Coordinates of N, CA, C and O in Angstrom, one line a residue:
M13 N 0.8 -1.2 0.0 CA 0.0 0.0 0.0 C 0.9 1.2 0.0 O 1.9 1.3 0.6
T14 N 0.4 2.2 -0.7 CA 1.1 3.5 -0.7 C 0.2 4.6 -0.4 O -1.0 4.5 -0.7
G15 N 0.7 5.6 0.2 CA -0.1 6.8 0.4 C 0.7 8.0 0.1 O 1.9 7.9 -0.1
S16 N 0.1 9.2 0.1 CA 0.8 10.4 -0.1 C 1.6 10.8 1.1 O 1.2 10.5 2.2
G17 N 2.7 11.5 0.9 CA 3.5 11.8 2.1 C 4.5 10.7 2.4 O 4.2 9.6 2.3
E18 N 5.7 11.1 2.7 CA 6.7 10.1 2.8 C 6.7 9.4 4.2 O 7.3 8.3 4.3
N19 N 6.0 9.9 5.2 CA 6.0 9.2 6.5 C 4.6 8.6 6.8 O 4.3 8.4 7.9
W20 N 3.9 8.2 5.8 CA 2.5 7.7 6.0 C 2.6 6.4 6.8 O 1.7 6.0 7.5
L21 N 3.7 5.6 6.7 CA 3.8 4.4 7.5 C 4.0 4.6 9.0 O 3.8 3.7 9.8
R22 N 4.5 5.8 9.3 CA 4.8 6.1 10.7 C 3.9 7.2 11.3 O 4.3 7.8 12.2
D23 N 2.7 7.3 10.7 CA 1.9 8.4 11.1 C 1.0 8.1 12.3 O 0.2 8.9 12.8
G24 N 1.0 6.9 12.8 CA 0.2 6.5 14.0 C -1.1 5.9 13.7 O -1.7 5.4 14.6
L25 N -1.6 5.9 12.4 CA -2.9 5.3 12.2 C -2.9 3.8 12.3 O -3.9 3.2 12.6
D26 N -1.7 3.1 12.2 CA -1.7 1.7 12.4 C -1.5 1.3 13.8 O -1.5 0.1 14.1
D27 N -1.2 2.2 14.7 CA -1.0 1.9 16.1 C -2.3 1.6 16.8 O -2.9 2.6 17.3
I28 N -2.7 0.4 16.9 CA -3.9 0.0 17.6 C -3.7 -0.6 19.0 O -4.6 -1.1 19.5
A29 N -2.5 -0.4 19.5 CA -2.2 -1.0 20.8 C -3.1 -0.4 21.9 O -3.5 -1.1 22.8
V30 N -3.5 0.8 21.8 CA -4.3 1.4 22.8 C -5.8 0.9 22.7 O -6.5 0.9 23.6
V31 N -6.2 0.5 21.5 CA -7.5 -0.1 21.3 C -7.6 -1.5 21.8 O -8.6 -1.8 22.5
E32 N -6.6 -2.2 21.6 CA -6.6 -3.6 22.1 C -5.7 -3.8 23.4 O -4.5 -3.9 23.3
S33 N -6.4 -3.8 24.5 CA -5.6 -3.8 25.7 C -5.5 -5.2 26.3 O -4.9 -5.4 27.3
G34 N -6.2 -6.2 25.6 CA -6.2 -7.6 26.1 C -4.8 -8.3 25.9 O -4.0 -7.8 25.1
L35 N -4.6 -9.3 26.6 CA -3.4 -10.1 26.5 C -3.6 -11.2 25.5 O -4.7 -11.7 25.3
W36 N -2.5 -11.6 24.8 CA -2.6 -12.7 23.9 C -2.8 -14.0 24.7 O -2.2 -14.2 25.8
V37 N -3.5 -14.9 24.2 CA -3.8 -16.2 24.8 C -2.9 -17.3 24.2 O -2.9 -17.4 23.0
R38 N -2.3 -18.1 25.0 CA -1.4 -19.1 24.5 C -2.3 -20.1 23.7 O -3.4 -20.5 24.1
G39 N -1.8 -20.5 22.6 CA -2.5 -21.5 21.7 C -3.5 -20.9 20.7 O -4.0 -21.7 19.9
V40 N -3.7 -19.6 20.8 CA -4.6 -19.0 19.8 C -3.8 -18.6 18.6 O -2.8 -17.9 18.8
D41 N -4.2 -19.0 17.4 CA -3.5 -18.6 16.2 C -3.9 -17.2 15.7 O -4.8 -17.1 14.8
Y42 N -3.3 -16.2 16.3 CA -3.6 -14.8 15.9 C -3.1 -14.5 14.5 O -3.7 -13.7 13.8
M43 N -2.0 -15.2 14.0 CA -1.5 -14.9 12.7 C -2.4 -15.3 11.6 O -2.5 -14.5 10.6
A44 N -3.1 -16.4 11.7 CA -4.0 -16.8 10.6 C -5.1 -15.8 10.5 O -5.5 -15.4 9.4
G45 N -5.7 -15.4 11.6 CA -6.8 -14.3 11.5 C -6.3 -13.0 11.0 O -6.9 -12.4 10.2
W46 N -5.0 -12.7 11.4 CA -4.5 -11.4 10.9 C -4.2 -11.5 9.4 O -4.5 -10.5 8.7
R47 N -3.8 -12.6 8.9 CA -3.6 -12.7 7.4 C -4.8 -12.5 6.6 O -4.8 -11.9 5.6
V48 N -5.9 -13.1 7.1 CA -7.2 -12.9 6.5 C -7.6 -11.5 6.5 O -8.1 -10.9 5.5
A49 N -7.5 -10.9 7.7 CA -7.8 -9.4 7.8 C -6.9 -8.6 6.9 O -7.4 -7.6 6.4
R50 N -5.7 -8.9 6.8 CA -4.7 -8.2 6.0 C -5.1 -8.2 4.5 O -5.1 -7.1 3.9
E51 N -5.6 -9.3 4.0 CA -6.1 -9.4 2.6 C -7.3 -8.4 2.4 O -7.3 -7.7 1.4
S52 N -8.2 -8.5 3.4 CA -9.4 -7.6 3.3 C -9.0 -6.1 3.4 O -9.5 -5.3 2.7
A53 N -8.1 -5.8 4.3 CA -7.6 -4.4 4.5 C -6.9 -3.9 3.3 O -7.2 -2.8 2.8
D54 N -6.1 -4.8 2.7 CA -5.4 -4.4 1.4 C -6.4 -4.1 0.3 O -6.3 -3.1 -0.4
R55 N -7.4 -4.9 0.2 CA -8.5 -4.7 -0.8 C -9.2 -3.4 -0.6 O -9.4 -2.6 -1.5
L56 N -9.6 -3.1 0.7 CA -10.2 -1.9 1.0 C -9.3 -0.7 0.7 O -9.7 0.3 0.2
N57 N -8.1 -0.8 1.1 CA -7.1 0.3 0.8 C -6.9 0.5 -0.6 O -6.8 1.7 -1.1
Q58 N -6.9 -0.5 -1.5 CA -6.8 -0.3 -2.9 C -8.1 0.4 -3.4 O -8.0 1.3 -4.2
A59 N -9.3 0.1 -2.9 CA -10.5 0.8 -3.3 C -10.5 2.2 -2.8 O -10.9 3.1 -3.6
L60 N -9.9 2.5 -1.6 CA -9.8 3.8 -1.1 C -8.9 4.7 -2.0 O -9.2 5.8 -2.4
L61 N -7.8 4.1 -2.4 CA -6.8 4.8 -3.3 C -7.5 5.1 -4.6 O -7.4 6.2 -5.2
G62 N -8.3 4.1 -5.2 CA -9.0 4.3 -6.4 C -10.0 5.4 -6.3 O -10.3 6.0 -7.4
A63 N -10.5 5.6 -5.2 CA -11.5 6.7 -5.0 C -10.9 8.0 -4.6 O -11.5 9.0 -4.3
G64 N -9.5 8.1 -4.6 CA -8.8 9.3 -4.4 C -8.6 9.6 -2.9 O -8.3 10.7 -2.6
V65 N -8.8 8.6 -2.0 CA -8.6 8.8 -0.6 C -7.1 8.8 -0.3 O -6.4 7.9 -0.8
D66 N -6.6 9.7 0.5 CA -5.2 9.7 0.9 C -5.0 8.8 2.1 O -5.5 9.0 3.2
L67 N -4.2 7.7 1.9 CA -4.1 6.7 2.9 C -3.2 7.2 4.1 O -3.2 6.5 5.1
S68 N -2.6 8.3 4.0 CA -1.9 8.9 5.1 C -2.9 9.6 6.1 O -2.6 9.9 7.2
Q69 N -4.2 9.7 5.6 CA -5.2 10.3 6.4 C -6.2 9.3 7.0 O -6.7 9.5 8.0
V70 N -6.5 8.3 6.2 CA -7.5 7.3 6.6 C -7.2 6.0 5.8 O -6.9 6.1 4.6
R71 N -7.3 4.9 6.5 CA -7.0 3.6 5.9 C -7.5 2.5 6.7 O -7.8 2.6 7.9
A72 N -7.6 1.3 6.0 CA -8.0 0.1 6.7 C -6.7 -0.6 7.4 O -5.7 -0.6 6.8
V73 N -6.9 -1.1 8.6 CA -5.8 -1.7 9.3 C -6.2 -3.1 9.8 O -7.3 -3.3 10.4
A74 N -5.4 -4.0 9.5 CA -5.6 -5.4 9.9 C -5.3 -5.7 11.3 O -4.3 -5.1 11.9
S75 N -6.1 -6.5 12.0 CA -5.9 -6.8 13.4 C -6.6 -8.2 13.7 O -7.1 -8.8 12.7
T76 N -6.6 -8.5 14.9 CA -7.4 -9.7 15.3 C -8.1 -9.4 16.6 O -7.8 -8.5 17.3
D77 N -9.2 -10.2 16.9 CA -9.8 -10.0 18.2 C -9.2 -11.0 19.2 O -8.3 -11.7 18.9
E78 N -9.8 -11.1 20.4 CA -9.2 -11.9 21.4 C -9.3 -13.4 21.1 O -8.5 -14.2 21.7
D79 N -10.2 -13.8 20.2 CA -10.3 -15.2 19.8 C -9.4 -15.5 18.6 O -9.5 -16.7 18.1
G80 N -8.7 -14.6 18.1 CA -7.8 -14.8 16.9 C -8.5 -14.6 15.6 O -7.9 -14.8 14.5
R81 N -9.8 -14.2 15.6 CA -10.5 -13.9 14.3 C -9.9 -12.6 13.7 O -9.7 -11.6 14.5
G82 N -9.8 -12.6 12.4 CA -9.4 -11.4 11.7 C -10.4 -10.2 11.9 O -11.6 -10.4 11.9
V83 N -9.9 -9.0 12.1 CA -10.7 -7.8 12.2 C -10.0 -6.7 11.4 O -8.8 -6.6 11.4
V84 N -10.9 -6.0 10.6 CA -10.4 -4.8 9.9 C -11.0 -3.6 10.5 O -12.2 -3.5 10.6
R85 N -10.1 -2.7 10.8 CA -10.6 -1.4 11.4 C -10.3 -0.3 10.4 O -9.3 -0.4 9.7
V86 N -11.1 0.7 10.4 CA -10.8 1.9 9.6 C -10.3 2.9 10.6 O -10.9 3.3 11.6
A87 N -9.0 3.3 10.3 CA -8.4 4.3 11.2 C -8.1 5.5 10.4 O -7.7 5.5 9.3
G88 N -8.3 6.7 11.1 CA -8.1 7.9 10.3 C -8.2 9.1 11.2 O -8.7 9.1 12.3
L89 N -7.8 10.2 10.6 CA -8.0 11.5 11.2 C -9.5 11.9 11.1 O -10.1 11.6 10.1
P90 N -10.1 12.5 12.1 CA -11.5 12.8 12.0 C -12.0 13.5 10.8 O -13.0 13.1 10.2
D91 N -11.3 14.5 10.3 CA -11.7 15.2 9.0 C -11.7 14.2 7.8 O -12.7 14.2 7.0
A92 N -10.7 13.4 7.8 CA -10.7 12.4 6.6 C -11.8 11.4 6.8 O -12.3 11.0 5.7
V93 N -12.1 10.9 8.0 CA -13.1 9.9 8.2 C -14.5 10.6 7.8 O -15.3 9.9 7.2
D94 N -14.7 11.8 8.1 CA -15.9 12.5 7.8 C -16.0 12.6 6.2 O -17.1 12.4 5.7
R95 N -14.9 12.9 5.5 CA -14.9 12.9 4.1 C -15.3 11.6 3.5 O -16.0 11.4 2.5
L96 N -14.7 10.5 4.1 CA -15.0 9.1 3.6 C -16.5 8.8 3.9 O -17.1 8.2 3.0
A97 N -17.0 9.2 5.0 CA -18.5 9.0 5.3 C -19.3 9.7 4.2 O -20.3 9.2 3.7
Q98 N -18.9 11.0 3.9 CA -19.7 11.7 2.8 C -19.6 11.0 1.5 O -20.6 10.9 0.8
L99 N -18.4 10.5 1.1 CA -18.3 9.7 -0.1 C -19.2 8.5 -0.1 O -19.9 8.2 -1.1
L100 N -19.2 7.7 1.0 CA -20.1 6.6 1.1 C -21.6 6.9 1.0 O -22.4 6.2 0.4
E101 N -21.9 8.0 1.7 CA -23.3 8.5 1.7 C -23.7 8.9 0.3 O -24.8 8.5 -0.2
A102 N -22.8 9.6 -0.4 CA -23.1 10.0 -1.8 C -23.3 8.7 -2.7 O -24.2 8.7 -3.6
F103 N -22.4 7.7 -2.5 CA -22.5 6.5 -3.3 C -23.9 5.8 -3.0 O -24.6 5.4 -3.9
A104 N -24.2 5.7 -1.7 CA -25.5 5.0 -1.3 C -26.7 5.8 -1.9 O -27.6 5.2 -2.4
D105 N -26.6 7.1 -1.9 CA -27.7 7.9 -2.5 C -27.8 7.7 -4.0 O -28.9 7.6 -4.6
G106 N -26.7 7.5 -4.6 CA -26.6 7.3 -6.1 C -27.1 6.0 -6.6 O -27.6 5.8 -7.7
V107 N -27.0 5.0 -5.7 CA -27.5 3.6 -6.1 C -28.7 3.2 -5.4 O -29.1 2.0 -5.4
G108 N -29.4 4.2 -4.8 CA -30.7 3.8 -4.2 C -30.6 3.3 -2.8 O -31.5 2.6 -2.3
G109 N -29.6 3.7 -2.1 CA -29.5 3.3 -0.7 C -28.6 2.1 -0.5 O -28.0 1.6 -1.4
A110 N -28.4 1.7 0.8 CA -27.5 0.6 1.1 C -28.0 -0.7 0.5 O -29.2 -0.9 0.3
R111 N -27.1 -1.6 0.2 CA -27.4 -2.9 -0.4 C -27.8 -3.9 0.6 O -27.4 -3.9 1.7

């Protein structure tokens, strides 16, 4: 994934440690869930790029839940998330609402 700006990988949007305060459980395969989430996050990030969204402002981030299931979170700066919401609302209005 690429975004505009040279420091987009270190901008803090991928730092979800504060969101996930739980401890890892021995024997849970977190990597398998993360891999699945990573594929989905990459696909969403490609779609965001295609829509002209700046990934240094808002992007999908792969993670796992406490049971090792893949989770994709949208992380971003509030203004950028608001613009993304407007884009999705405009799309929904254009196709007759949510599917």
